[in-house]
mmCIF file of C-alpha atoms in Angstrom:
data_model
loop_
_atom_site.group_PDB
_atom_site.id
_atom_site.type_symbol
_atom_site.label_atom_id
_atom_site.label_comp_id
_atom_site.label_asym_id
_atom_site.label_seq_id
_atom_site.Cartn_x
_atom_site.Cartn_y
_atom_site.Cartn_z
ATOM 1 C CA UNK A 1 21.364 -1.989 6.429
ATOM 2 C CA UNK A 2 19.342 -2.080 2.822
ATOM 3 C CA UNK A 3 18.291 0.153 0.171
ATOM 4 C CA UNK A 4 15.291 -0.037 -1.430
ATOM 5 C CA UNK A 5 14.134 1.578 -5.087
ATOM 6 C CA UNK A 6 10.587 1.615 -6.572
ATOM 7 C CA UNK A 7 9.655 2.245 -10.045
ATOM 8 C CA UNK A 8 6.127 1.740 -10.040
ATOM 9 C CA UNK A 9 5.598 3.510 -13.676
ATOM 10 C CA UNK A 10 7.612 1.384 -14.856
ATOM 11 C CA UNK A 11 7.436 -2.041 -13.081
ATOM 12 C CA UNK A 12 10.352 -2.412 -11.999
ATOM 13 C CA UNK A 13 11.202 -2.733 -7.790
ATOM 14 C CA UNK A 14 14.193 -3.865 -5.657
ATOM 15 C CA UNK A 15 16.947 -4.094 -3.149
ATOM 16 C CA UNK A 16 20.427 -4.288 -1.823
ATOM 17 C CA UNK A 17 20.312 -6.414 1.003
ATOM 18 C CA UNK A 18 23.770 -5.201 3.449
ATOM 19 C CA UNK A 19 24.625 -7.835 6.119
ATOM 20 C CA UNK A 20 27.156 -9.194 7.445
ATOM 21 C CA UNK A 21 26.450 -13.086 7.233
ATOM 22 C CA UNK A 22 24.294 -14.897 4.942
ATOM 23 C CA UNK A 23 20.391 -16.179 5.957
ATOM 24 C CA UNK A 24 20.428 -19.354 3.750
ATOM 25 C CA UNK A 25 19.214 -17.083 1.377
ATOM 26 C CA UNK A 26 17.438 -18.154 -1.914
ATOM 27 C CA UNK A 27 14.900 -17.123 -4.397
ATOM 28 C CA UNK A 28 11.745 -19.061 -3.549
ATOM 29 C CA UNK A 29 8.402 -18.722 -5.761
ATOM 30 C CA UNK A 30 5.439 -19.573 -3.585
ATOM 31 C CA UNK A 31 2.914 -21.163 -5.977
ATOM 32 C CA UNK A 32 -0.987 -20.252 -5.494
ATOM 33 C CA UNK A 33 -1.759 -22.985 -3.672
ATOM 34 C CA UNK A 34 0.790 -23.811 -0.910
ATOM 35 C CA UNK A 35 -1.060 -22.584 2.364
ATOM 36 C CA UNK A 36 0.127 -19.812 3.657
ATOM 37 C CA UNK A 37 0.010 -20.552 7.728
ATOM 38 C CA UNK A 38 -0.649 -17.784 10.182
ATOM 39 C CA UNK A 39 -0.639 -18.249 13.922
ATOM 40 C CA UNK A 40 -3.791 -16.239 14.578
ATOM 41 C CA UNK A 41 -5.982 -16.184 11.300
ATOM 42 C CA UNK A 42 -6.771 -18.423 9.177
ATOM 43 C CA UNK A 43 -4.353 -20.139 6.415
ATOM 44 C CA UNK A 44 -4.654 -18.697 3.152
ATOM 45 C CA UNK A 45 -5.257 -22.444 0.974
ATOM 46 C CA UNK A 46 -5.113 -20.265 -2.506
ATOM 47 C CA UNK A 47 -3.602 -16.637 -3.319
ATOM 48 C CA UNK A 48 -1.392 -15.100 -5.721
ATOM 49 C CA UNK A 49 1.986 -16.527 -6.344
ATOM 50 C CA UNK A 50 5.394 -15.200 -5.056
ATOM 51 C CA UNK A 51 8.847 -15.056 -6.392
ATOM 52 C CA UNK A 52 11.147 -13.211 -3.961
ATOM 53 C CA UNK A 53 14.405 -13.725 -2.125
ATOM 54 C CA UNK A 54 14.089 -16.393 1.028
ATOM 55 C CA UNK A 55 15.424 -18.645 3.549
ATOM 56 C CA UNK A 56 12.889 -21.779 3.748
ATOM 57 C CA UNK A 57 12.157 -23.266 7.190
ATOM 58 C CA UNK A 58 9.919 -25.703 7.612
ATOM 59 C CA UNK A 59 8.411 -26.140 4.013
ATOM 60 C CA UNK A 60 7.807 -21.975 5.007
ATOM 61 C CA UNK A 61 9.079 -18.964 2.604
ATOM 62 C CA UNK A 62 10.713 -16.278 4.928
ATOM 63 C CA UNK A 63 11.233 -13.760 2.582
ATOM 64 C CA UNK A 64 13.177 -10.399 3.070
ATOM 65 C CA UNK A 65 11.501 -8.870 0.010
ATOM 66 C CA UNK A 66 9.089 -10.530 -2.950
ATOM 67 C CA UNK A 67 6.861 -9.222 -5.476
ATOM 68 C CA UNK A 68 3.466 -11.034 -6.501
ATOM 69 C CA UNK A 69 2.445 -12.288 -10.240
ATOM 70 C CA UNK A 70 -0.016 -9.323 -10.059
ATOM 71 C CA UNK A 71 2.284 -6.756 -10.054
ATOM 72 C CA UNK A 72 3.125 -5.946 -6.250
ATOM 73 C CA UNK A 73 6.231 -5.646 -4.557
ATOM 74 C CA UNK A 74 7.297 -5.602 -0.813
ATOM 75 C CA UNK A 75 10.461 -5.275 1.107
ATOM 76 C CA UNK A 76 11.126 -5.910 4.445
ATOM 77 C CA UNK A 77 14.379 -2.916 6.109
ATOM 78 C CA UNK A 78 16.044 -3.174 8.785
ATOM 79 C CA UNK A 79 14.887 -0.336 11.470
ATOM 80 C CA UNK A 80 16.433 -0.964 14.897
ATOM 81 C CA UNK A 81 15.660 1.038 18.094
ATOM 82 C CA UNK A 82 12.614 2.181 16.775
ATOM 83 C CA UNK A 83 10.516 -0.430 15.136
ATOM 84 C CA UNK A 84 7.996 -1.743 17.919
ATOM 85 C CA UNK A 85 6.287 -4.912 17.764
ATOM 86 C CA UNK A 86 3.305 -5.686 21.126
ATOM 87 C CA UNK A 87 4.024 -8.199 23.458
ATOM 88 C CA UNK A 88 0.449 -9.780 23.189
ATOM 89 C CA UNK A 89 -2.305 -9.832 20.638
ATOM 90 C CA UNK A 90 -5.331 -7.897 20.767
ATOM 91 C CA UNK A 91 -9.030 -9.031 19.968
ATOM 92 C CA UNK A 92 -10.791 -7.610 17.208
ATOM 93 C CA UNK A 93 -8.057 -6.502 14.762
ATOM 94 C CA UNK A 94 -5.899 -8.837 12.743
ATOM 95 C CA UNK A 95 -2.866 -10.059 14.682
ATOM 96 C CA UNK A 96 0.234 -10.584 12.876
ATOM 97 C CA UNK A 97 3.981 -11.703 13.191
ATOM 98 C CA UNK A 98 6.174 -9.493 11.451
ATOM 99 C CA UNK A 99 7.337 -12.663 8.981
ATOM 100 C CA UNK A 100 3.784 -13.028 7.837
ATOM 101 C CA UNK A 101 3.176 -9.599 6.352
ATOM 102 C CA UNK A 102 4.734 -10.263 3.131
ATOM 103 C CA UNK A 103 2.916 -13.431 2.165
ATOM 104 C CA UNK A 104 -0.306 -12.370 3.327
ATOM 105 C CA UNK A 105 -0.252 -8.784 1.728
ATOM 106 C CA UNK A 106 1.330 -10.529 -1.581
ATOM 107 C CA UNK A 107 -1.018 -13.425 -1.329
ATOM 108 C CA UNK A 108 -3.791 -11.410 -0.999
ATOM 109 C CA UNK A 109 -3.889 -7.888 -2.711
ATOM 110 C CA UNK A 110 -3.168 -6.512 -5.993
ATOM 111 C CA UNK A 111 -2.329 -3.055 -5.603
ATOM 112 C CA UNK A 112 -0.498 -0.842 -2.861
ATOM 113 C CA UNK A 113 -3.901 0.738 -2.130
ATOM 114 C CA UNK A 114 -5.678 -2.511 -1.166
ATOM 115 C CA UNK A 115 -2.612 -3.113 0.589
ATOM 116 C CA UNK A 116 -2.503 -0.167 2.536
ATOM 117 C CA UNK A 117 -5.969 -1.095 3.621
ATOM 118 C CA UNK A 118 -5.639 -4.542 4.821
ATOM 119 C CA UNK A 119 -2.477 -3.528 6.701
ATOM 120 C CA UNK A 120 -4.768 -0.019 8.427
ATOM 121 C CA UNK A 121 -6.346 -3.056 10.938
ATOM 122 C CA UNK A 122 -3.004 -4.976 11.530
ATOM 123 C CA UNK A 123 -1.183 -5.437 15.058
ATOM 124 C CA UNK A 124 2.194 -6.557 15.117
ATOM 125 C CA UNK A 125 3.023 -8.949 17.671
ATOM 126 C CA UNK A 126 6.722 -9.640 19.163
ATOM 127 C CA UNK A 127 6.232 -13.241 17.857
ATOM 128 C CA UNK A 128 9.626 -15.200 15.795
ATOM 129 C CA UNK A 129 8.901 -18.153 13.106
ATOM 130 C CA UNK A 130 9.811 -20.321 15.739
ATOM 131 C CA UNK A 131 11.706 -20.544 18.984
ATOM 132 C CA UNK A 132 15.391 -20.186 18.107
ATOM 133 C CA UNK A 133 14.874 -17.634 15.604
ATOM 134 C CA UNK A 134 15.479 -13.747 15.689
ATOM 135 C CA UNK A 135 12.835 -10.995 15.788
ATOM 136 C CA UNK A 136 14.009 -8.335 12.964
ATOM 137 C CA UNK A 137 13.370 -4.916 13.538
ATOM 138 C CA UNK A 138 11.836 -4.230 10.425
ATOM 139 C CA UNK A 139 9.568 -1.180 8.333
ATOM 140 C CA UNK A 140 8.891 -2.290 4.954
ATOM 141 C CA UNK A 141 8.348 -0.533 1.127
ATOM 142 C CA UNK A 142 5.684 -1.423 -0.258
ATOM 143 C CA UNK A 143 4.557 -0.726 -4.175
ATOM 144 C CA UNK A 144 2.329 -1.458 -6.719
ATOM 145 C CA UNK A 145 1.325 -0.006 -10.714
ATOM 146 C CA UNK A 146 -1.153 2.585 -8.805
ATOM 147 C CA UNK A 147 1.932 3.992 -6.177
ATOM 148 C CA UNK A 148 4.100 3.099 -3.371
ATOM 149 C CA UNK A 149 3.690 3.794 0.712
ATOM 150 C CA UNK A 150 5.757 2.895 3.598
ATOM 151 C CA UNK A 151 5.120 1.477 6.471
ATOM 152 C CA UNK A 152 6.430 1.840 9.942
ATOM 153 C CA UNK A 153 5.841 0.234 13.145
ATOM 154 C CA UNK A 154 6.024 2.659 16.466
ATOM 155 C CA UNK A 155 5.242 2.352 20.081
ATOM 156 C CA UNK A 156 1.829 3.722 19.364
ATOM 157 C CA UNK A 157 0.869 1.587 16.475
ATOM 158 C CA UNK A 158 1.479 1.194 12.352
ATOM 159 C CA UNK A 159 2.076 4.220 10.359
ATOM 160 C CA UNK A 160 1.919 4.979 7.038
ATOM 161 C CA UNK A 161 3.376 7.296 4.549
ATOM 162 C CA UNK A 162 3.085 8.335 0.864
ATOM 163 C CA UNK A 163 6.314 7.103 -0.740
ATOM 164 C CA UNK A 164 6.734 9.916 -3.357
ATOM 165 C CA UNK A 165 10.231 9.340 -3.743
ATOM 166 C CA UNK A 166 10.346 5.685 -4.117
ATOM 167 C CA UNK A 167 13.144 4.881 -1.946
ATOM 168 C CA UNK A 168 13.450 3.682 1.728
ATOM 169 C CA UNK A 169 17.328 2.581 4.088
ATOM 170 C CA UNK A 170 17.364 2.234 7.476
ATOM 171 C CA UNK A 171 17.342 5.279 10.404
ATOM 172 C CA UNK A 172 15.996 7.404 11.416
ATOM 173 C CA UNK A 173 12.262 7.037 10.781
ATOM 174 C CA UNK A 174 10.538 8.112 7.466
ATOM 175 C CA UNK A 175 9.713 11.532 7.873
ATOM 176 C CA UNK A 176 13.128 12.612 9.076
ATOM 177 C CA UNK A 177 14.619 10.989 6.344
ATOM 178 C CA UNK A 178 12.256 13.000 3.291
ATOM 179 C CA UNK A 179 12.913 16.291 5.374
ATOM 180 C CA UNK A 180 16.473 15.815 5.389
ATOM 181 C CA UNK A 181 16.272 15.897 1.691
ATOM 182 C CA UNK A 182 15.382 19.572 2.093
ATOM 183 C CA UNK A 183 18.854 20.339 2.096
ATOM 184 C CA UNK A 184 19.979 19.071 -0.743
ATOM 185 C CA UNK A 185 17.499 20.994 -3.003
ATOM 186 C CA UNK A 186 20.371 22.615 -4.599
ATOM 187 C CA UNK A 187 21.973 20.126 -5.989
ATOM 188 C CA UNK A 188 21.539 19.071 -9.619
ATOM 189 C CA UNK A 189 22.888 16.466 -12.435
ATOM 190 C CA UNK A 190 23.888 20.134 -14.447
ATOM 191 C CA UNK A 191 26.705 21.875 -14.273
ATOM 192 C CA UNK A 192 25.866 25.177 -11.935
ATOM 193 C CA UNK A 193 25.973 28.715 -12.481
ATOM 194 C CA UNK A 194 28.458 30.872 -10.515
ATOM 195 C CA UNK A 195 26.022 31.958 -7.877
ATOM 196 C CA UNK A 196 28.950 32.073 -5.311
ATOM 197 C CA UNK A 197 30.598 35.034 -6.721
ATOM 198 C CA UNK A 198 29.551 36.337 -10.238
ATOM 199 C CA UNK A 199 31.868 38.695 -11.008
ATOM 200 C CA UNK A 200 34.644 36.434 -9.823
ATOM 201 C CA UNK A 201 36.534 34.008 -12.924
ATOM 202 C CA UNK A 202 35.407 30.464 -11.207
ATOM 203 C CA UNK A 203 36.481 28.060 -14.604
ATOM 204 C CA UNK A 204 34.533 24.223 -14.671
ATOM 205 C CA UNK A 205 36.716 22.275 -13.984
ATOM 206 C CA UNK A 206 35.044 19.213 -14.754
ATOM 207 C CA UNK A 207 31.904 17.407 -15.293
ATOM 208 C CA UNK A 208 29.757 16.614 -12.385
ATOM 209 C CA UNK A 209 29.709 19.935 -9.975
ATOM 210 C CA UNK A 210 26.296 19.660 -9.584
ATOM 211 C CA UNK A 211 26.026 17.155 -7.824
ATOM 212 C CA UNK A 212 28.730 18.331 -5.502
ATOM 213 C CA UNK A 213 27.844 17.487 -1.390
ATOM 214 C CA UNK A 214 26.016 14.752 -2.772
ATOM 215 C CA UNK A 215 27.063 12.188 0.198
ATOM 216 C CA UNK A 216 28.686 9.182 -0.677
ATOM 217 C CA UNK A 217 29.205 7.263 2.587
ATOM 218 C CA UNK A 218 27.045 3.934 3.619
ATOM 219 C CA UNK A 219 25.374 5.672 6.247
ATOM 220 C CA UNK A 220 21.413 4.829 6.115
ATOM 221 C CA UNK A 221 20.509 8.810 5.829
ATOM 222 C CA UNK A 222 23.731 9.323 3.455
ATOM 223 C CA UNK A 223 22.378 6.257 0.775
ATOM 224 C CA UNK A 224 18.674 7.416 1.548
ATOM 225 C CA UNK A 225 19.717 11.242 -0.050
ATOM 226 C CA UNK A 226 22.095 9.147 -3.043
ATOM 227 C CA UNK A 227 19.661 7.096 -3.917
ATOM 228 C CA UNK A 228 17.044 9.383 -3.900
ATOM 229 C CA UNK A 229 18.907 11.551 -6.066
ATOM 230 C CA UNK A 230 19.747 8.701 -8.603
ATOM 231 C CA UNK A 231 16.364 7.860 -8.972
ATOM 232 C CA UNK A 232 15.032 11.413 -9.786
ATOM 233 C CA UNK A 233 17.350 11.894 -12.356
ATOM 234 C CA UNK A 234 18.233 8.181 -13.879
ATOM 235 C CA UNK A 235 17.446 8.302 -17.729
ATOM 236 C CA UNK A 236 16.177 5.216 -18.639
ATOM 237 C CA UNK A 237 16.256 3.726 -22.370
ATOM 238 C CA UNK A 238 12.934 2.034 -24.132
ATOM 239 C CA UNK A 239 14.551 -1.490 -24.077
ATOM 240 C CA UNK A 240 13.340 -3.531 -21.300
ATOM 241 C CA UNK A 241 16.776 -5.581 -20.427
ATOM 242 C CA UNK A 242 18.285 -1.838 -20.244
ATOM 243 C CA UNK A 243 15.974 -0.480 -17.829
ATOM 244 C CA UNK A 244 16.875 -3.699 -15.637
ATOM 245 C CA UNK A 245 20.934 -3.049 -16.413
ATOM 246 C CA UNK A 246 20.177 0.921 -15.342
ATOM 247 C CA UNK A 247 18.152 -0.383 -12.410
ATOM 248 C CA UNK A 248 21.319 -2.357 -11.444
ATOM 249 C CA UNK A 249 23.279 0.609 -11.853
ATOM 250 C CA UNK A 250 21.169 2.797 -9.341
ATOM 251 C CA UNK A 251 21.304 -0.153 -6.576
ATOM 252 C CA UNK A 252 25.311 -0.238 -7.494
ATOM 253 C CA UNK A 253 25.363 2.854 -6.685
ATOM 254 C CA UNK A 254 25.044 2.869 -3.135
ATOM 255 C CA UNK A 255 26.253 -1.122 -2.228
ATOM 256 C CA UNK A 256 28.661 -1.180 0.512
ATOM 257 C CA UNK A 257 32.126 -2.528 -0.417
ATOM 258 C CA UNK A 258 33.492 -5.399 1.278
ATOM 259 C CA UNK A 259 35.953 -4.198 4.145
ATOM 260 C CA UNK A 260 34.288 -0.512 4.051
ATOM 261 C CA UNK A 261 31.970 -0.384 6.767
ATOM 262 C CA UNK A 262 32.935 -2.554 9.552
ATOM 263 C CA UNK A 263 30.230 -3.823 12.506
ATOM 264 C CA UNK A 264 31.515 -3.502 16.359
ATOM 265 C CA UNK A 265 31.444 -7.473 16.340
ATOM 266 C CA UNK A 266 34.654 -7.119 13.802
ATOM 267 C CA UNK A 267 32.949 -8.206 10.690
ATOM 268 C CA UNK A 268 32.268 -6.835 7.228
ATOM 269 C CA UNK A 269 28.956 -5.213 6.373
ATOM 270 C CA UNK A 270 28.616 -5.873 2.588
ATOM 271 C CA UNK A 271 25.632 -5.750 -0.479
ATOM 272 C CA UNK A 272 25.258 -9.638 -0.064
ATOM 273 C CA UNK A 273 22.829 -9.400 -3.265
ATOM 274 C CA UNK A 274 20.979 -6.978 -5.178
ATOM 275 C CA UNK A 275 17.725 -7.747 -7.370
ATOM 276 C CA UNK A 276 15.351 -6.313 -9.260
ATOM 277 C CA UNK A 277 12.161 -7.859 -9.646
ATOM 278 C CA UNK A 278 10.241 -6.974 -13.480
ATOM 279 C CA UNK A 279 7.012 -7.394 -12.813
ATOM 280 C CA UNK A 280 5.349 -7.068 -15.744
ATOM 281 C CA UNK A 281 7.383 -9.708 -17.620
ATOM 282 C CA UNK A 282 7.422 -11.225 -13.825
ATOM 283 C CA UNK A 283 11.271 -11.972 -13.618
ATOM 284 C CA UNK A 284 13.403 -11.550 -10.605
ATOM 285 C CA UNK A 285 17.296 -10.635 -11.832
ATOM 286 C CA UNK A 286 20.053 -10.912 -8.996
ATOM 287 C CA UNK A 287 23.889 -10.326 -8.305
ATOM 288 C CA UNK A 288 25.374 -11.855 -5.083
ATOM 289 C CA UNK A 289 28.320 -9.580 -3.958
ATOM 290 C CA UNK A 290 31.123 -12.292 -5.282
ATOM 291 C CA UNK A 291 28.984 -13.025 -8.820
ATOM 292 C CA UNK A 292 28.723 -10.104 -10.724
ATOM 293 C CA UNK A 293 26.734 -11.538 -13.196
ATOM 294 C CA UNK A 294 23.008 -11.030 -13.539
ATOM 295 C CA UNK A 295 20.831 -14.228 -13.332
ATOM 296 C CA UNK A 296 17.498 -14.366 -13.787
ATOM 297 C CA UNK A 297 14.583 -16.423 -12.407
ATOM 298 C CA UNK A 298 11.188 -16.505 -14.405
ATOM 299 C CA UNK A 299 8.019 -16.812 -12.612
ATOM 300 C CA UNK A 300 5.762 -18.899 -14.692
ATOM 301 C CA UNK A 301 2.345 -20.247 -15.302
ATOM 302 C CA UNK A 302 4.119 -23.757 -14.614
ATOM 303 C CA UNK A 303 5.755 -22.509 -11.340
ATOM 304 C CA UNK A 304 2.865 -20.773 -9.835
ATOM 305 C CA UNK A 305 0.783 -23.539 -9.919
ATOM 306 C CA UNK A 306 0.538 -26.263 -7.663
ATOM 307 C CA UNK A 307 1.862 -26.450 -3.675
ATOM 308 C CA UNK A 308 5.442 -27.125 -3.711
ATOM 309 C CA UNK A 309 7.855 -24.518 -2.764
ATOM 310 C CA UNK A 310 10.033 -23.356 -5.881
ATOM 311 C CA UNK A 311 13.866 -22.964 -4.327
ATOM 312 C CA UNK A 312 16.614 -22.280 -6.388
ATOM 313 C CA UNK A 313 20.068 -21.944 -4.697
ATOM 314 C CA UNK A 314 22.329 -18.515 -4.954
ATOM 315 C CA UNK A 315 24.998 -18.528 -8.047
ATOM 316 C CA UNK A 316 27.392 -16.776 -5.385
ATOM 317 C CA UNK A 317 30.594 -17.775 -7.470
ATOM 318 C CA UNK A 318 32.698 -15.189 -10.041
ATOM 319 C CA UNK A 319 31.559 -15.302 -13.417
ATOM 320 C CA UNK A 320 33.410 -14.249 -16.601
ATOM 321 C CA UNK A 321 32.553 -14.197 -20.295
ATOM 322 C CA UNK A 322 35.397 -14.785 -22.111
ATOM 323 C CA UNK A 323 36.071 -13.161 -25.613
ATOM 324 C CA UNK A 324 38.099 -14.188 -28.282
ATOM 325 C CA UNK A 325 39.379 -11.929 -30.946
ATOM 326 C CA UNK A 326 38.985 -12.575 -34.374
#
């Protein structure tokens, strides 16, 4: 259970990542030349650098979402019962495990178009990182400075969808999801006229009736419509570190709450970390659910060169500034 938000007029993408247990999570910057190693193509020996968030097997980056130093952002969602992955590959199209997209789209292209291309000839194949490890169901967001698509992967093959409203969750598949925002057209961030009954005295009674039936629960449809709405109408200011802080807010928004939404196994779904990566000053900012505190991990010249994985460990503890009065 995720949401994902793209701003690609603004360079700005991210996620809340909802589970309920931790992946050895960290943010990992793949420098240009640590091979990338597929298991039917070629290794990529030089590409763009990566910063996302990761677990690291095997001197390998398994990330869940990461952006490149060129501008290009991906995210991985969960989509069970109706993402679809073949049992075998195929000759004559570029076979791929579902944990290789990101680094080879991100290693490799520079925009969502060239993206959207390179993925057109791609077959997913039911193959894990290694025995041992899960399969996610998974459709992915991905965005770029020219425009953002999604990406879904059916019984019949990979399809592909303008991403208009720069936001993806979970079920049901895409196009369900932007129809359903059809009826919500009504809604608005202004306070509404009295279209119910004119001539009948209907007082505001507060701020924020436009918005009313906006939903509000963790569903994936129900943080799909919030978010969508958020996004649409978020006013952003000129400074940079406030358009990251109203980012925050939007992905805030819709978290899920420790204790709120509760799995049939008997544990807590929560946001276990939300980030948004700045790609034009190339920074990835994060919260973990128990830190409130934004840190913030630079991608640099230094740390996308050379062939060592980058791994910084999760500040996952509270965090207070303390003020003193004068």
């Amino acid at each position: 259970m995720c949401t994902s938000i793209a701003f690609w007029d603004r360079g700005l993408f991210g996620r809340n990542l909802d589970l309920e247990y931790h992946f050895g999570e960290q943010v990992v910057i793949t420098p240009r030349d640590h091979a990338l190693i597929f298991h039917h193509r070629a290794p990529l020996a030089h590409h763009h650098a990566l910063i996302g968030m990761a677990s690291v097997a095997q001197n390998t980056a398994l990330y869940a979402e990461a952006a490149n130093e060129k501008g290009l952002y991906m995210a991985g969602l969960y989509f069970p019962g109706n993402a679809h992955y073949f049992a075998d590959p195929a000759p004559d199209v570029l076979n791929l495990a579902p944990y290789e997209l990101i680094p080879l789209v991100l290693g490799s292209c520079t925009t969502a178009a060239e993206a959207r291309t390179l993925l057109a000839g791609v077959r997913l194949v039911a193959q894990p990182f290694a025995p041992g490890y899960p399969l996610a169901a998974l459709h992915w967001q991905v965005a770029g400075p020219d425009g953002s698509f999604i990406m879904e992967p059916r019984e019949d093959g990979l399809h592909f969808y303008d991403d208009t409203v720069g936001v993806l969750t979970n079920n049901p598949p895409y196009p369900y999801q932007r129809m359903n925002l059809n009826n919500y057209r009504g809604l608005s961030p202004r306070t509404p006229d009295n279209t119910f009954a004119p001539g009948l005295d209907l007082p505001v009674y507060g701020q924020g009736l436009g918005g009313l039936g906006l939903p509000g629960d963790a569903s994936p449809m129900s943080r799909f419509v919030k978010a969508a709405f958020l996004r649409q109408n978020a006013v952003f200011p000129d400074e940079r570190p406030a358009q990251v802080t109203q980012f925050f807010h939007l992905l805030d928004a819709v978290s899920m709450v420790r204790g709120s939404v509760i799995t049939p196994e008997g544990r807590c779904d929560e946001t276990t970390y939300a980030c948004c990566i700045d790609t034009r000053e190339g920074v990835y900012y994060y919260h973990t659910y128990d830190s409130g505190c934004l840190h913030a991990v630079r991608l640099t010249e230094e740390t996308a060169s050379g062939t060592a994985l980058r791994c910084l460990p999760l500040a996952d503890n509270p965090q207070f500034v303390f003020d003193t009065p004068q």
